[in-house]
Amino acid sequence: MRILAMDSSAVSASCALLEDEKLIGEQYLNVGLTHSQTLMQLVEHLLAAAHVKPAQVDGFAVNSGPGSFTGIRIGVAAVKGMAFAQGKPCVGISTLESMAYLFEGFDGVVCGAMDARCQQVYQALFEVRNGQVIRLCEDRALTIAELTAELKCLGKQVLLTGDGAHVCEKAFAEQGIPFRLAPLHLRYQRAYGVARAAQQAFAQGKGVDASALLPSYLRLPQAQRELKRRQAAGK
């Protein structure tokens, strides 16, 4: 199966083309430009370089959240558009799960953490065993203190990855959490991980029509949270 995967859930943008177990190509850019400027350019360059037409793609995948609200919307819209135009299935992948798929050669617990601001992280735990990625908990938004307390009870060394690693690192060290940082070139989400997770999702029959693909934010945008807070205060 030939899968075109995209990620625009944080600062970087990337796309990858995977055919069965073979990575055909990947484009990655981390320059601070908006994803509306970069994502589809990366896709166009990748397909042109691989001599693959959109119609030759069997399925499309995207990190559908958690992450940047704007970035997720752009990525989901891009995949919905391409999947609809080609009449092909698509799948939304948890950003945190796609990050764990970058460590298929690792045996142990992967702690994916994305910076959610205000001393919070979007977080999930996965165990990687013999090349298999096993989810240990659902995606959630936690304070760093809550995550630290949970990992202290876990009592295992974890591989800390994601753009939230830098906000967790000090707290983990202070509380004696056994951890090591993922290497920089694997620490941030990449479309290759999306494609690998999508392979499993398609094999399990989780592909959907473009109209059914939706973002997964985990929590409301800041503006809506503020509105709810003001409404509650006014009661």
Short mmCIF file of C-alpha atoms in Angstrom, two decimals:
data_model
loop_
_atom_site.label_atom_id
_atom_site.label_comp_id
_atom_site.label_asym_id
_atom_site.label_seq_id
_atom_site.Cartn_x
_atom_site.Cartn_y
_atom_site.Cartn_z
CA MET A 1 0.00 0.00 0.00
CA ARG A 2 1.31 3.43 -0.93
CA ILE A 3 0.62 6.00 1.80
CA LEU A 4 1.16 9.77 1.67
CA ALA A 5 1.41 11.17 5.20
CA MET A 6 1.61 14.74 6.48
CA ASP A 7 2.39 16.51 9.74
CA SER A 8 1.79 20.16 10.62
CA SER A 9 0.88 19.76 14.28
CA ALA A 10 3.66 21.97 15.69
CA VAL A 11 6.35 24.33 14.39
CA SER A 12 7.82 21.98 11.77
CA ALA A 13 6.07 20.63 8.69
CA SER A 14 6.76 17.38 6.90
CA CYS A 15 5.40 14.82 4.48
CA ALA A 16 6.43 11.25 3.70
CA LEU A 17 5.66 8.67 1.05
CA LEU A 18 5.71 5.06 2.22
CA GLU A 19 5.18 1.97 0.09
CA ASP A 20 4.72 -1.16 2.19
CA GLU A 21 7.86 -1.23 4.37
CA LYS A 22 9.88 1.08 2.13
CA LEU A 23 10.27 4.81 2.73
CA ILE A 24 10.15 6.30 -0.77
CA GLY A 25 10.89 9.83 0.37
CA GLU A 26 10.37 12.45 3.06
CA GLN A 27 10.39 16.25 3.17
CA TYR A 28 10.93 18.14 6.44
CA LEU A 29 11.06 21.87 7.08
CA ASN A 30 11.45 23.78 10.35
CA VAL A 31 11.85 27.43 9.45
CA GLY A 32 8.98 29.12 11.30
CA LEU A 33 6.86 29.86 8.22
CA THR A 34 3.15 29.18 8.42
CA HIS A 35 2.09 25.73 7.32
CA SER A 36 -0.23 27.23 4.73
CA GLN A 37 2.96 28.46 3.01
CA THR A 38 4.99 25.27 3.28
CA LEU A 39 3.00 22.04 3.64
CA MET A 40 1.56 21.66 0.14
CA GLN A 41 4.83 22.84 -1.42
CA LEU A 42 6.59 20.00 0.40
CA VAL A 43 3.97 17.52 -0.82
CA GLU A 44 4.27 18.74 -4.42
CA HIS A 45 8.08 18.52 -4.33
CA LEU A 46 8.03 15.03 -2.81
CA LEU A 47 5.57 13.60 -5.34
CA ALA A 48 7.38 15.22 -8.25
CA ALA A 49 10.77 13.91 -7.11
CA ALA A 50 9.33 10.40 -6.64
CA HIS A 51 7.53 10.53 -10.01
CA VAL A 52 4.27 9.65 -8.24
CA LYS A 53 0.95 11.22 -9.10
CA PRO A 54 -1.72 11.84 -6.42
CA ALA A 55 -3.93 9.28 -8.17
CA GLN A 56 -1.24 6.64 -7.54
CA VAL A 57 -1.49 7.07 -3.78
CA ASP A 58 -3.63 4.40 -2.08
CA GLY A 59 -4.29 6.20 1.20
CA PHE A 60 -3.63 9.51 2.95
CA ALA A 61 -2.73 10.14 6.60
CA VAL A 62 -2.21 13.13 8.86
CA ASN A 63 -1.43 13.91 12.47
CA SER A 64 -4.90 15.03 13.55
CA GLY A 65 -3.95 16.14 17.05
CA PRO A 66 -3.12 17.04 19.67
CA GLY A 67 -1.00 20.05 18.80
CA SER A 68 -1.28 23.54 17.36
CA PHE A 69 -4.93 24.31 16.60
CA THR A 70 -4.06 26.16 13.40
CA GLY A 71 -1.48 23.61 12.29
CA ILE A 72 -3.84 20.70 12.84
CA ARG A 73 -6.61 22.42 10.88
CA ILE A 74 -4.23 23.03 7.95
CA GLY A 75 -2.97 19.43 7.89
CA VAL A 76 -6.42 17.89 8.20
CA ALA A 77 -7.81 20.19 5.49
CA ALA A 78 -4.95 19.28 3.15
CA VAL A 79 -5.49 15.54 3.56
CA LYS A 80 -9.27 15.84 3.32
CA GLY A 81 -8.89 17.75 0.06
CA MET A 82 -6.48 15.29 -1.52
CA ALA A 83 -8.38 12.21 -0.36
CA PHE A 84 -11.69 13.63 -1.61
CA ALA A 85 -10.24 14.61 -4.98
CA GLN A 86 -8.78 11.13 -5.52
CA GLY A 87 -11.64 9.18 -3.96
CA LYS A 88 -9.20 7.44 -1.61
CA PRO A 89 -9.43 6.62 2.12
CA CYS A 90 -7.65 8.64 4.78
CA VAL A 91 -6.88 8.30 8.46
CA GLY A 92 -6.19 10.67 11.32
CA ILE A 93 -3.27 9.67 13.56
CA SER A 94 -2.58 10.75 17.12
CA THR A 95 0.42 13.06 17.04
CA LEU A 96 1.78 11.41 20.18
CA GLU A 97 1.39 7.94 18.70
CA SER A 98 3.19 8.93 15.50
CA MET A 99 6.12 10.12 17.63
CA ALA A 100 6.37 6.69 19.29
CA TYR A 101 6.60 5.03 15.85
CA LEU A 102 9.93 6.78 15.31
CA PHE A 103 11.39 4.42 17.93
CA GLU A 104 10.37 1.00 16.59
CA GLY A 105 13.95 -0.20 17.09
CA PHE A 106 13.88 0.74 20.78
CA ASP A 107 12.70 -1.53 23.62
CA GLY A 108 11.16 0.32 26.54
CA VAL A 109 8.64 3.01 27.48
CA VAL A 110 8.34 6.11 25.31
CA CYS A 111 6.98 9.23 26.99
CA GLY A 112 5.69 11.58 24.31
CA ALA A 113 5.17 15.14 25.52
CA MET A 114 4.09 18.23 23.57
CA ASP A 115 4.24 21.69 25.11
CA ALA A 116 0.66 22.81 25.84
CA ARG A 117 1.82 25.99 27.63
CA CYS A 118 1.04 27.06 31.21
CA GLN A 119 3.14 24.20 32.65
CA GLN A 120 0.99 21.63 30.87
CA VAL A 121 1.80 19.00 28.25
CA TYR A 122 -0.17 16.89 25.84
CA GLN A 123 1.07 13.45 26.77
CA ALA A 124 0.79 9.70 26.26
CA LEU A 125 2.88 6.66 27.17
CA PHE A 126 3.76 3.81 24.82
CA GLU A 127 5.74 0.63 25.27
CA VAL A 128 7.85 -0.43 22.32
CA ARG A 129 8.57 -4.14 22.34
CA ASN A 130 10.11 -6.17 19.51
CA GLY A 131 9.22 -3.50 16.99
CA GLN A 132 5.61 -3.23 18.18
CA VAL A 133 4.18 0.03 19.55
CA ILE A 134 1.75 -0.62 22.41
CA ARG A 135 -0.33 2.23 23.81
CA LEU A 136 -0.32 2.38 27.64
CA CYS A 137 -2.75 5.27 28.10
CA GLU A 138 -4.97 7.61 26.13
CA ASP A 139 -3.80 11.01 24.92
CA ARG A 140 -4.37 13.57 27.66
CA ALA A 141 -3.50 17.09 28.81
CA LEU A 142 -1.62 16.98 32.12
CA THR A 143 0.31 19.38 34.29
CA ILE A 144 3.99 18.56 34.49
CA ALA A 145 3.54 17.88 38.21
CA GLU A 146 0.82 15.31 37.47
CA LEU A 147 2.96 13.58 34.86
CA THR A 148 5.98 13.52 37.16
CA ALA A 149 3.95 11.94 39.97
CA GLU A 150 2.61 9.26 37.59
CA LEU A 151 6.05 8.37 36.26
CA LYS A 152 7.44 8.20 39.78
CA CYS A 153 4.90 5.43 40.49
CA LEU A 154 5.74 3.73 37.20
CA GLY A 155 9.28 3.14 38.38
CA LYS A 156 10.73 2.54 34.90
CA GLN A 157 13.16 4.49 32.79
CA VAL A 158 11.41 6.35 29.99
CA LEU A 159 12.57 7.76 26.71
CA LEU A 160 11.39 11.39 26.73
CA THR A 161 10.50 12.83 23.33
CA GLY A 162 8.54 15.69 21.81
CA ASP A 163 8.72 19.47 21.92
CA GLY A 164 7.55 19.26 25.55
CA ALA A 165 10.71 17.42 26.57
CA HIS A 166 12.48 20.65 27.44
CA VAL A 167 9.71 21.69 29.89
CA CYS A 168 9.67 18.23 31.53
CA GLU A 169 13.41 17.62 31.73
CA LYS A 170 14.13 19.76 34.80
CA ALA A 171 11.14 18.45 36.77
CA PHE A 172 12.02 14.84 35.96
CA ALA A 173 15.61 15.35 37.09
CA GLU A 174 14.56 17.08 40.33
CA GLN A 175 12.14 14.28 41.22
CA GLY A 176 14.56 11.49 40.34
CA ILE A 177 12.57 10.16 37.39
CA PRO A 178 14.82 7.81 35.40
CA PHE A 179 14.76 9.10 31.83
CA ARG A 180 16.84 9.84 28.80
CA LEU A 181 16.19 12.36 26.07
CA ALA A 182 15.48 11.23 22.54
CA PRO A 183 18.16 12.36 20.08
CA LEU A 184 17.38 15.70 18.49
CA HIS A 185 16.84 14.35 14.98
CA LEU A 186 14.09 12.04 16.32
CA ARG A 187 12.67 14.22 19.10
CA TYR A 188 10.05 16.02 17.05
CA GLN A 189 7.15 14.61 15.09
CA ARG A 190 7.83 13.62 11.51
CA ALA A 191 5.57 12.40 8.74
CA TYR A 192 7.42 9.08 8.58
CA GLY A 193 6.00 8.21 12.00
CA VAL A 194 2.54 9.21 10.76
CA ALA A 195 2.90 6.87 7.78
CA ARG A 196 4.04 3.94 9.94
CA ALA A 197 1.13 4.40 12.34
CA ALA A 198 -1.22 4.76 9.37
CA GLN A 199 -0.08 1.40 7.99
CA GLN A 200 -1.41 -0.24 11.14
CA ALA A 201 -4.61 1.82 11.07
CA PHE A 202 -5.39 0.94 7.45
CA ALA A 203 -4.62 -2.74 8.11
CA GLN A 204 -7.18 -2.65 10.94
CA GLY A 205 -9.83 -1.15 8.67
CA LYS A 206 -9.74 2.32 10.25
CA GLY A 207 -9.51 4.23 6.98
CA VAL A 208 -12.41 6.65 6.47
CA ASP A 209 -13.96 8.76 3.76
CA ALA A 210 -12.59 12.31 3.55
CA SER A 211 -15.81 13.75 4.98
CA ALA A 212 -15.32 11.75 8.21
CA LEU A 213 -11.78 12.96 8.96
CA LEU A 214 -11.82 15.33 11.94
CA PRO A 215 -9.20 17.06 14.13
CA SER A 216 -8.67 15.98 17.74
CA TYR A 217 -7.74 18.95 19.92
CA LEU A 218 -8.00 17.41 23.45
CA ARG A 219 -8.99 20.79 24.82
CA LEU A 220 -10.77 23.92 23.61
CA PRO A 221 -8.82 26.76 21.98
CA GLN A 222 -7.72 29.56 24.32
CA ALA A 223 -10.43 31.96 23.10
CA GLN A 224 -13.19 29.46 23.84
CA ARG A 225 -11.72 28.62 27.24
CA GLU A 226 -11.66 32.31 28.13
CA LEU A 227 -15.25 32.71 26.95
CA LYS A 228 -16.38 29.79 29.10
CA ARG A 229 -14.50 31.21 32.08
CA ARG A 230 -16.17 34.63 31.68
CA GLN A 231 -19.58 33.04 31.23
CA ALA A 232 -19.11 30.96 34.36
CA ALA A 233 -17.94 34.02 36.32
CA GLY A 234 -21.03 35.95 35.22
CA LYS A 235 -23.49 33.40 36.59
#
